[in-house]
Coordinates of C-alpha atoms and ligand atoms in Angstrom, one line a residue:
M130 CA 10.3 6.8 -0.3
H131 CA 8.8 4.7 -3.1
K132 CA 5.4 5.5 -4.6
L133 CA 2.8 3.0 -3.7
T134 CA 2.7 1.6 -7.2
D135 CA 6.5 1.2 -7.3
K136 CA 6.6 -0.9 -4.2
A137 CA 7.6 -4.5 -4.4
S138 CA 4.5 -5.7 -2.7
W139 CA 2.3 -3.8 -5.1
K140 CA 4.1 -5.2 -8.1
S141 CA 3.7 -8.7 -6.7
L142 CA 0.0 -8.1 -6.5
V143 CA -0.1 -6.9 -10.1
N144 CA 1.5 -10.1 -11.2
H145 CA -0.6 -12.2 -8.9
Y146 CA -3.8 -10.6 -10.4
R147 CA -2.7 -11.7 -13.8
S148 CA -2.5 -15.3 -12.7
L149 CA -5.9 -15.1 -11.1
E150 CA -8.0 -12.9 -13.4
N151 CA -9.3 -15.8 -15.5
I152 CA -10.1 -18.1 -12.6
S153 CA -13.7 -18.0 -11.5
L154 CA -15.2 -18.5 -8.1
R155 CA -16.8 -21.7 -9.4
E156 CA -13.3 -23.0 -10.2
L157 CA -11.9 -21.8 -6.9
F158 CA -14.7 -23.6 -5.0
S159 CA -14.4 -26.8 -7.0
E160 CA -10.6 -26.8 -6.6
D161 CA -11.1 -26.5 -2.8
P162 CA -14.6 -27.7 -1.7
D163 CA -13.8 -26.6 1.8
R164 CA -13.0 -23.0 0.8
G165 CA -16.2 -21.8 2.4
K166 CA -15.0 -23.1 5.8
K167 CA -11.5 -21.7 5.4
L168 CA -11.8 -18.2 4.1
I169 CA -13.7 -17.1 7.1
I170 CA -12.9 -15.3 10.3
R171 CA -14.8 -15.9 13.5
A172 CA -14.0 -13.2 16.0
T173 CA -15.8 -11.0 18.5
D174 CA -18.9 -13.1 17.8
I175 CA -18.9 -12.1 14.2
Y176 CA -18.8 -14.7 11.5
F177 CA -17.1 -13.1 8.5
D178 CA -17.2 -15.1 5.3
Y179 CA -15.0 -13.8 2.5
S180 CA -14.8 -17.0 0.6
K181 CA -16.9 -15.5 -2.2
Q182 CA -14.4 -12.8 -2.8
R183 CA -12.1 -13.3 -5.8
V184 CA -9.0 -14.1 -3.7
T185 CA -6.9 -17.0 -2.7
D186 CA -4.6 -17.5 0.4
E187 CA -1.8 -16.1 -1.8
T188 CA -3.8 -12.9 -2.4
I189 CA -4.3 -12.4 1.3
K190 CA -0.6 -13.1 1.9
L191 CA 0.4 -10.5 -0.7
L192 CA -2.1 -7.9 0.5
I193 CA -0.7 -8.4 4.1
N194 CA 2.8 -7.8 2.7
L195 CA 1.5 -4.5 1.2
A196 CA -0.1 -3.6 4.6
R197 CA 3.2 -4.3 6.3
E198 CA 5.2 -2.3 3.7
Q199 CA 2.7 0.6 4.3
G200 CA 3.3 0.4 8.0
L201 CA -0.3 -0.5 9.0
K202 CA 0.6 -1.8 12.4
E203 CA 2.7 1.3 13.3
R204 CA -0.1 3.6 12.0
M205 CA -2.7 1.7 14.1
E206 CA -0.6 2.1 17.2
A207 CA 0.0 5.8 16.4
M208 CA -3.7 6.4 16.1
F209 CA -4.6 4.7 19.3
A210 CA -1.8 6.5 21.1
G211 CA -3.1 9.9 20.1
D212 CA -0.3 10.8 17.7
R213 CA -1.3 13.7 15.4
I214 CA -1.9 11.5 12.4
N215 CA -4.4 13.9 10.9
T216 CA -1.5 15.9 9.6
T217 CA -3.3 18.5 7.5
E218 CA -5.3 19.6 10.5
N219 CA -2.5 18.8 13.0
R220 CA -4.8 16.7 15.1
S221 CA -4.9 13.5 17.0
V222 CA -7.5 11.0 15.8
L223 CA -9.0 9.5 18.9
H224 CA -12.5 8.3 18.4
T225 CA -11.2 5.1 20.0
A226 CA -10.8 7.1 23.3
L227 CA -14.5 7.6 23.4
R228 CA -15.0 4.0 24.4
M229 CA -12.0 3.5 26.6
P230 CA -12.9 2.1 30.0
E231 CA -13.0 4.5 33.0
G232 CA -9.7 4.6 34.8
K233 CA -7.5 3.9 31.8
E234 CA -5.2 6.9 31.3
L235 CA -4.5 8.3 27.8
L236 CA -2.6 11.6 27.8
V237 CA -2.9 14.0 24.9
D238 CA -1.0 17.3 25.4
G239 CA -0.9 16.5 29.2
I240 CA -4.6 16.0 29.5
N241 CA -6.1 12.6 30.4
V242 CA -8.7 12.3 27.6
T243 CA -10.3 9.2 29.2
E244 CA -11.2 11.2 32.2
E245 CA -12.7 14.0 30.0
V246 CA -14.7 11.4 28.1
H247 CA -16.2 9.9 31.3
R248 CA -16.9 13.3 32.7
V249 CA -19.1 14.1 29.7
L250 CA -20.6 10.6 29.8
A251 CA -21.6 11.2 33.4
S252 CA -23.2 14.6 32.6
M253 CA -25.1 13.1 29.6
T254 CA -26.3 10.3 31.9
T255 CA -27.6 12.7 34.6
F256 CA -29.3 14.8 31.9
C257 CA -30.9 11.8 30.2
D258 CA -32.1 10.4 33.5
R259 CA -33.8 13.7 34.3
I260 CA -35.5 13.8 30.9
R261 CA -36.5 10.1 30.8
T262 CA -38.0 10.2 34.3
G263 CA -39.9 13.4 33.6
E264 CA -38.0 15.3 36.3
W265 CA -36.9 17.9 33.7
K266 CA -40.0 20.0 33.0
G267 CA -40.8 22.2 30.0
F268 CA -42.1 25.8 30.4
S269 CA -45.7 24.7 31.2
G270 CA -44.6 22.2 33.8
K271 CA -45.0 19.2 31.6
P272 CA -42.2 16.7 30.9
V273 CA -40.4 16.5 27.6
R274 CA -42.0 14.1 25.2
N275 CA -40.4 15.0 21.9
I276 CA -36.7 15.2 21.0
V277 CA -35.6 17.1 17.9
N278 CA -32.0 16.7 16.9
I279 CA -30.8 19.4 14.6
G280 CA -27.4 18.7 12.9
I281 CA -26.0 17.6 9.6
G282 CA -23.4 15.1 8.4
G283 CA -21.7 13.4 11.3
S284 CA -24.0 15.4 13.7
D285 CA -27.0 13.8 12.1
L286 CA -26.3 10.6 10.3
G287 CA -24.9 8.7 13.3
P288 CA -27.7 9.8 15.6
V289 CA -30.5 9.0 13.1
M290 CA -28.9 5.7 12.1
A291 CA -28.5 4.6 15.7
Y292 CA -32.0 5.7 16.6
E293 CA -33.5 3.6 13.8
A294 CA -31.1 0.7 14.5
L295 CA -32.0 0.6 18.2
K296 CA -35.7 1.5 18.0
Y297 CA -36.5 -2.0 19.4
Y298 CA -34.8 -0.9 22.6
T299 CA -36.7 2.4 23.0
S300 CA -39.7 2.6 25.3
G301 CA -41.8 4.3 22.7
D302 CA -43.1 7.0 25.0
M303 CA -41.0 9.8 23.4
T304 CA -40.9 10.8 19.8
F305 CA -37.5 11.4 18.1
R306 CA -37.1 13.6 15.0
F307 CA -34.0 14.5 13.1
V308 CA -33.6 17.7 11.1
S309 CA -30.6 18.1 8.8
N310 CA -31.4 19.7 5.5
I311 CA -31.3 23.4 4.9
D312 CA -34.5 22.9 2.9
G313 CA -37.1 24.5 5.2
S314 CA -39.5 21.5 4.5
D315 CA -37.3 19.3 6.7
L316 CA -37.8 21.4 9.8
V317 CA -41.5 22.2 9.0
E318 CA -42.3 18.6 8.7
A319 CA -40.3 17.6 11.8
L320 CA -42.2 20.2 13.9
R321 CA -45.6 19.3 12.6
G322 CA -47.9 18.3 15.5
L323 CA -45.4 19.0 18.2
N324 CA -46.2 21.1 21.3
P325 CA -43.3 23.4 22.1
D326 CA -43.8 23.0 25.9
E327 CA -43.0 19.3 25.5
T328 CA -40.2 19.6 23.0
L329 CA -36.5 19.5 23.5
F330 CA -34.1 20.6 20.7
I331 CA -30.6 19.3 20.6
I332 CA -28.5 21.5 18.5
S333 CA -25.6 19.2 17.4
S334 CA -22.7 20.7 15.6
K335 CA -19.0 20.1 16.3
T336 CA -18.1 23.6 15.0
F337 CA -21.3 25.4 15.7
T338 CA -20.8 27.3 12.5
T339 CA -22.5 25.0 10.0
L340 CA -24.9 27.0 7.8
E341 CA -27.6 24.3 7.7
T342 CA -27.6 23.6 11.4
L343 CA -27.5 27.2 12.6
T344 CA -30.2 28.2 10.1
N345 CA -32.5 25.4 11.3
A346 CA -31.6 26.1 14.9
K347 CA -32.6 29.8 14.5
S348 CA -35.8 28.8 12.8
A349 CA -36.6 26.3 15.5
R350 CA -36.1 29.0 18.1
R351 CA -38.4 31.4 16.2
W352 CA -41.1 28.6 16.1
F353 CA -40.6 28.0 19.8
L354 CA -41.0 31.8 20.7
K355 CA -44.0 32.2 18.3
N356 CA -45.8 29.2 19.9
G357 CA -45.8 30.1 23.5
G358 CA -42.2 29.8 24.7
S359 CA -40.5 32.9 26.1
K360 CA -36.8 33.8 25.9
A361 CA -36.3 32.8 29.5
D362 CA -37.8 29.3 28.6
V363 CA -35.2 28.7 25.9
A364 CA -32.8 27.2 28.4
K365 CA -35.3 24.5 29.2
H366 CA -35.9 23.5 25.6
F367 CA -32.6 24.0 23.8
V368 CA -29.4 22.1 24.6
A369 CA -26.2 21.9 22.5
V370 CA -23.6 19.3 21.6
S371 CA -20.5 21.0 20.4
T372 CA -16.8 21.6 20.8
N373 CA -17.3 25.4 20.5
R374 CA -18.5 26.8 23.8
E375 CA -18.2 30.5 22.6
K376 CA -20.5 30.0 19.7
V377 CA -23.0 28.0 21.8
I378 CA -23.2 30.9 24.2
E379 CA -23.4 33.4 21.3
F380 CA -26.4 31.4 20.0
G381 CA -28.1 31.8 23.4
I382 CA -27.8 28.3 24.8
D383 CA -26.9 28.1 28.5
P384 CA -23.4 26.5 28.6
E385 CA -24.7 24.5 31.5
N386 CA -26.7 22.7 28.9
M387 CA -23.9 22.1 26.6
F388 CA -22.3 18.6 26.2
G389 CA -18.8 18.9 24.9
F390 CA -16.5 16.8 22.8
W391 CA -13.0 17.5 21.3
D392 CA -11.2 18.3 18.1
W393 CA -9.7 14.9 18.1
V394 CA -13.1 13.4 17.3
G395 CA -14.0 13.7 13.6
G396 CA -17.6 14.5 12.8
R397 CA -18.1 11.2 11.0
Y398 CA -16.5 9.3 13.9
S399 CA -18.6 11.0 16.6
M400 CA -21.8 9.0 17.1
D401 CA -20.4 7.6 20.3
S402 CA -19.5 11.0 21.7
A403 CA -22.0 13.5 23.1
I404 CA -23.3 13.7 19.5
G405 CA -25.0 10.5 20.6
L406 CA -27.1 12.4 23.2
S407 CA -30.3 11.6 21.3
T408 CA -29.3 7.9 21.2
M409 CA -28.8 7.9 24.9
L410 CA -32.1 9.6 25.4
A411 CA -33.8 7.0 23.2
V412 CA -32.3 3.8 24.7
G413 CA -31.1 4.9 28.1
P414 CA -27.6 5.4 29.5
E415 CA -27.0 1.7 30.2
A416 CA -27.7 0.6 26.7
F417 CA -25.6 3.5 25.4
R418 CA -22.7 2.2 27.5
E419 CA -23.3 -1.3 26.2
M420 CA -22.9 0.1 22.7
L421 CA -19.6 1.7 23.8
R422 CA -18.5 -1.7 25.0
G423 CA -19.2 -3.1 21.6
F424 CA -17.1 -0.4 20.0
R425 CA -14.3 -1.2 22.4
E426 CA -14.4 -4.9 21.7
M427 CA -13.9 -4.2 18.0
D428 CA -11.1 -1.7 18.8
E429 CA -9.3 -4.3 20.8
H430 CA -9.7 -7.0 18.1
F431 CA -8.4 -4.5 15.5
L432 CA -5.4 -3.5 17.6
N433 CA -4.4 -6.8 18.9
T434 CA -5.2 -9.5 16.3
P435 CA -2.7 -10.7 13.7
F436 CA -3.7 -9.3 10.3
E437 CA -4.6 -12.8 9.0
Q438 CA -7.4 -13.1 11.5
N439 CA -8.3 -9.4 11.8
I440 CA -11.8 -8.6 10.4
P441 CA -11.4 -4.9 9.7
V442 CA -7.9 -5.4 8.3
I443 CA -9.0 -8.2 5.9
M444 CA -12.1 -6.1 4.9
G445 CA -9.8 -3.1 4.2
L446 CA -7.4 -5.3 2.2
L447 CA -10.3 -6.7 0.1
A448 CA -11.5 -3.2 -0.6
V449 CA -8.0 -2.3 -1.9
W450 CA -7.9 -5.6 -4.0
N451 CA -11.3 -4.9 -5.5
T452 CA -10.6 -1.2 -6.2
N453 CA -7.1 -1.3 -7.5
F454 CA -6.6 -4.8 -9.0
L455 CA -10.1 -5.9 -10.0
N456 CA -10.9 -2.2 -10.9
L457 CA -14.3 -2.4 -9.1
R458 CA -15.3 1.1 -8.1
T459 CA -18.3 0.8 -5.9
Q460 CA -19.2 -1.2 -2.8
A461 CA -22.8 -2.1 -1.9
I462 CA -23.8 -2.4 1.8
L463 CA -26.8 -4.7 2.1
P464 CA -28.0 -5.2 5.6
Y465 CA -30.7 -7.8 5.9
D466 CA -32.3 -6.2 8.9
N467 CA -34.8 -3.4 8.5
Y468 CA -33.7 -1.6 11.6
L469 CA -30.4 -1.0 9.8
K470 CA -32.1 0.9 7.0
R471 CA -30.0 4.0 7.6
F472 CA -26.7 2.1 7.9
P473 CA -25.7 2.5 4.3
A474 CA -26.4 6.2 4.4
Y475 CA -24.3 6.5 7.6
L476 CA -21.5 4.5 5.9
Q477 CA -21.5 6.8 2.9
Q478 CA -20.2 9.7 4.9
L479 CA -17.9 7.5 7.0
T480 CA -16.3 5.9 4.0
M481 CA -16.4 8.6 1.3
E482 CA -15.7 11.7 3.3
S483 CA -12.8 9.8 4.7
N484 CA -11.3 8.2 1.6
G485 CA -12.5 10.4 -1.2
K486 CA -9.0 11.8 -1.6
S487 CA -6.6 12.1 -4.6
V488 CA -3.4 13.3 -3.0
T489 CA -1.2 11.4 -0.6
L490 CA -0.3 12.5 2.9
E491 CA 2.8 14.1 1.4
G492 CA 0.6 16.0 -1.1
H493 CA 1.4 14.1 -4.2
R494 CA -1.3 13.2 -6.8
V495 CA -2.1 9.5 -6.6
D496 CA -1.8 7.3 -9.7
Y497 CA -4.2 4.7 -8.4
H498 CA -7.8 4.8 -7.4
T499 CA -8.8 5.5 -3.8
G500 CA -12.2 5.3 -2.0
P501 CA -14.9 3.4 -3.8
V502 CA -18.6 4.6 -3.8
Y503 CA -20.5 3.1 -0.9
W504 CA -24.2 2.8 -1.2
G505 CA -27.0 0.4 -0.4
E506 CA -30.4 -0.4 0.9
P507 CA -31.7 -3.0 3.3
G508 CA -32.6 -6.4 2.0
T509 CA -35.0 -7.6 0.7
N510 CA -36.2 -4.2 -0.6
G511 CA -33.1 -3.7 -2.7
Q512 CA -33.7 -7.0 -4.4
H513 CA -36.8 -5.6 -6.0
S514 CA -35.0 -2.5 -7.1
F515 CA -31.3 -2.4 -8.1
Y516 CA -30.3 -6.1 -7.7
Q517 CA -31.0 -6.7 -11.4
L518 CA -27.9 -4.6 -12.2
I519 CA -25.9 -6.4 -9.5
H520 CA -26.7 -9.8 -10.9
Q521 CA -26.7 -9.1 -14.7
G522 CA -25.4 -5.6 -15.3
T523 CA -22.1 -4.9 -17.0
M524 CA -20.7 -3.3 -13.8
I525 CA -19.5 -5.7 -11.1
I526 CA -20.4 -4.5 -7.6
P527 CA -18.8 -6.2 -4.5
C528 CA -21.5 -6.6 -1.9
D529 CA -21.4 -6.8 1.9
F530 CA -24.3 -8.8 3.2
I531 CA -25.1 -8.3 6.9
G532 CA -27.5 -10.6 8.7
F533 CA -28.5 -11.6 12.2
I534 CA -29.1 -15.2 13.3
S535 CA -31.9 -14.3 15.8
P536 CA -34.6 -11.8 14.8
L537 CA -35.7 -9.1 17.2
N538 CA -39.3 -9.6 16.2
D539 CA -39.9 -13.3 15.7
L540 CA -42.9 -13.3 13.4
E541 CA -43.1 -16.7 11.7
P542 CA -42.0 -17.2 8.9
H543 CA -40.4 -13.9 8.2
H544 CA -36.9 -14.4 9.5
D545 CA -36.3 -17.6 7.6
Y546 CA -37.5 -16.0 4.4
L547 CA -35.3 -12.9 5.1
M548 CA -32.1 -15.0 5.7
A549 CA -32.8 -17.4 2.9
N550 CA -33.0 -14.4 0.5
M551 CA -29.7 -13.0 1.8
I552 CA -27.8 -16.3 1.5
A553 CA -29.3 -16.9 -1.9
Q554 CA -28.0 -13.5 -3.3
G555 CA -24.4 -14.3 -2.4
E556 CA -24.7 -17.8 -3.9
A557 CA -26.3 -16.5 -7.1
L558 CA -23.7 -13.7 -7.5
A559 CA -20.8 -16.1 -7.0
F560 CA -21.9 -19.0 -9.1
G561 CA -24.5 -17.6 -11.4
K562 CA -26.2 -19.9 -13.9
T563 CA -24.5 -21.2 -17.0
R564 CA -26.1 -21.6 -20.4
K565 CA -26.0 -25.4 -20.0
E566 CA -27.8 -25.2 -16.6
A567 CA -30.4 -22.9 -18.1
E568 CA -30.9 -25.3 -21.0
E569 CA -31.2 -28.2 -18.6
A570 CA -33.8 -26.2 -16.7
G571 CA -35.9 -26.2 -19.9
I572 CA -35.4 -22.6 -20.8
E573 CA -36.5 -22.0 -24.4
S574 CA -33.5 -21.2 -26.7
R575 CA -34.6 -17.6 -27.6
L576 CA -34.6 -16.7 -23.9
L577 CA -31.3 -18.4 -23.0
P578 CA -29.0 -15.3 -23.3
H579 CA -31.4 -13.5 -20.9
K580 CA -31.4 -16.3 -18.4
V581 CA -27.7 -16.8 -18.1
F582 CA -26.0 -15.4 -15.0
E583 CA -22.3 -15.0 -15.4
G584 CA -21.6 -15.3 -11.7
N585 CA -18.0 -14.6 -10.4
R586 CA -19.3 -11.5 -8.6
P587 CA -17.7 -11.0 -5.2
S588 CA -19.4 -10.6 -1.9
S589 CA -18.7 -11.0 1.8
T590 CA -21.2 -12.1 4.4
F591 CA -21.3 -11.1 8.0
L592 CA -23.4 -13.0 10.5
L593 CA -24.0 -11.7 14.0
E594 CA -26.2 -13.2 16.7
K595 CA -28.7 -10.4 17.2
L596 CA -28.9 -6.7 16.6
T597 CA -28.3 -5.1 20.0
P598 CA -26.6 -1.8 21.2
H599 CA -23.4 -4.0 21.7
T600 CA -23.4 -5.5 18.2
L601 CA -24.2 -2.1 16.6
G602 CA -21.1 -0.6 18.3
K603 CA -19.0 -3.5 17.0
L604 CA -20.4 -3.1 13.4
V605 CA -19.7 0.6 13.3
A606 CA -16.2 0.2 14.7
M607 CA -15.6 -2.6 12.2
Y608 CA -16.2 -0.2 9.3
E609 CA -14.4 2.7 11.0
H610 CA -11.2 0.5 11.2
T611 CA -11.7 -0.8 7.6
V612 CA -11.8 2.8 6.4
F613 CA -8.6 3.4 8.3
T614 CA -6.9 0.3 6.9
Q615 CA -7.8 1.4 3.3
G616 CA -6.5 4.9 4.0
V617 CA -3.2 3.7 5.3
L618 CA -2.7 1.4 2.3
W619 CA -3.5 4.3 -0.1
G620 CA -1.2 6.6 1.9
I621 CA -4.0 9.3 2.2
N622 CA -5.3 11.3 5.1
S623 CA -8.7 9.7 6.0
F624 CA -9.4 12.3 8.6
D625 CA -9.8 15.7 6.9
Q626 CA -12.6 16.7 4.5
M627 CA -11.2 19.7 2.6
G628 CA -13.2 18.7 -0.5
V629 CA -16.4 20.0 1.0
E630 CA -15.0 23.5 1.5
L631 CA -15.1 25.0 -2.0
G632 CA -18.8 24.4 -2.5
K633 CA -19.6 26.0 0.9
V634 CA -17.6 29.1 0.1
L635 CA -19.2 29.5 -3.3
A636 CA -22.7 29.0 -1.8
E637 CA -22.0 31.8 0.7
K638 CA -21.2 34.2 -2.2
I639 CA -24.3 33.1 -4.1
I640 CA -26.5 33.5 -1.0
S641 CA -25.5 37.2 -0.8
E642 CA -26.2 37.6 -4.5
L643 CA -29.7 36.0 -4.2
E644 CA -30.4 38.3 -1.2
D645 CA -29.3 41.2 -3.4
Q646 CA -32.0 40.2 -5.9
G647 CA -29.7 38.7 -8.4
N648 CA -26.9 41.2 -8.5
V649 CA -24.6 38.6 -9.9
M650 CA -20.9 39.1 -9.5
G651 CA -19.1 37.6 -12.4
H652 CA -19.5 33.8 -12.5
D653 CA -19.4 31.8 -15.7
S654 CA -22.4 32.3 -18.0
S655 CA -24.2 29.1 -16.8
T656 CA -23.9 30.0 -13.1
N657 CA -24.9 33.6 -13.7
E658 CA -28.1 32.6 -15.5
L659 CA -29.1 30.0 -12.9
I660 CA -28.7 32.7 -10.1
K661 CA -30.7 35.2 -12.1
I662 CA -33.6 32.7 -12.7
I663 CA -33.7 31.7 -9.0
S664 CA -33.5 35.2 -7.5
R665 CA -37.0 36.6 -6.9
P666 CA -38.1 39.8 -8.6
V667 CA -38.5 42.7 -6.3
T668 CA -42.1 43.0 -5.2
P669 CA -43.5 46.5 -5.8
Ligands
F6P422 O1 -19.7 18.2 5.5 C1 -18.6 18.7 6.2 C2 -18.7 18.5 7.6 O2 -17.7 19.2 8.2 C3 -18.7 17.0 8.1 O3 -17.5 16.5 8.2 C4 -19.4 17.2 9.4 O4 -19.9 15.9 9.9 C5 -20.6 18.1 9.0 O5 -20.0 19.0 8.1 C6 -21.2 18.8 10.1 O6 -20.3 19.6 10.8 P1 -20.6 20.2 12.3 O7 -20.9 19.1 13.2 O8 -19.5 21.1 12.6 O9 -21.9 21.1 12.1

């Protein structure tokens, strides 16, 4: 099999780039004044405008050829069918099964996974109803008022992002806190002011072996026992979300209070599994199911729409174009909705843990770049922080602008100001301001170089009607499938995360050395010194 960079479709793209590299977005728009009406996709109630990307119809055609040559359609079908496409871990990749409608059969190893999914959804629903109605009582007979989710990575970022994103839909009579960091301050601050008899801990961990989560969970249990709870009360105040029943029991949580999921759900793809228990508690089972329907709508669009009109596919192709041909190495995510403030952080794990790989599925070192750095902040806050670099820095950063036509809180004149700012950023990035325009605007000559905006900086804009559980599901699935598309084009495994292992193993060794008062066991001289300085002297 040919290497990616030896393939005919890749080589055509290299040649095509040469013909396009000196053509600006200004020129492209003046050559075709209707470009902004053509390089768009309107599907699943999302308006996706990629006309401000540095592409032409020909670029898209050639990228689609590359996708075909890389077998994108076959890989999509293999994923949805439950084939073991996560080859290094020999697992199916079936987050799409988490939102399949009840009654639709999908067999994996002879088990109907849809039935399993709906069994867990039903038990989550019963549990959430009991908590939300106050039927479930804490040890003093009072209902639960505080939910503390303890988890990290995919067992935290999805839940906290969804809680923030859907806060508008919560009743506000329960508090939700999220603890992830091994830094004790995270837990201490989360517990501040909480009464243990009104607090429910959700210990969320796919493996139930993660150092951070288990350490926080044990400290939470100690806090609970120290502040009035008894061992017998733990069952009323600690529940688990995990795939590892044995470890949950070993920790002391009643398996009756465990909500399961499966090894075919990757941590960063799990916010719509039982890992979303806190989301369901916050917005209620019906809104959670509405979110699942949003995910499903995007799944169907991705699976069934020709590539030319397929939003996640085109986004993925643009990411490859920007990364490998324009040599742009980061991607800013800029939601113009304050409820989406944790969305960039959520996408960091989804994108970078998935596509931060440098060997192909066959284990060969790649000779092209893979996953870009994803990062961002909500608008307009980012404008008063890092947008200077986006507009005039030497590094070109493709941007995704995400906006909603109708605000959730219609406070005149905020929404118009917010949307005007978002639209203006894309316009300024694409078209900039020439020296001549600056002169005509009366800028004094000494300041002219500082007031010129080069423009030609690519961005995409996404417009949705309103932020709802349904649209949130669609947005998340849209990025999941974009990540998949990128991974297929790069020929990498987007579903393992072996790169996080080495640091974990070394940390375990250093932990035992710190506990042994700095009895350092042969690291390099820098690491040895750092360990010695950190380890506390023995107190007499
Ligand atoms: O950081 C590695 C990782 O395995 C992530 O992929 C995962 O989301 C996170 O740790 C937490 O894992 P777990 O849910 O098993 O505690």
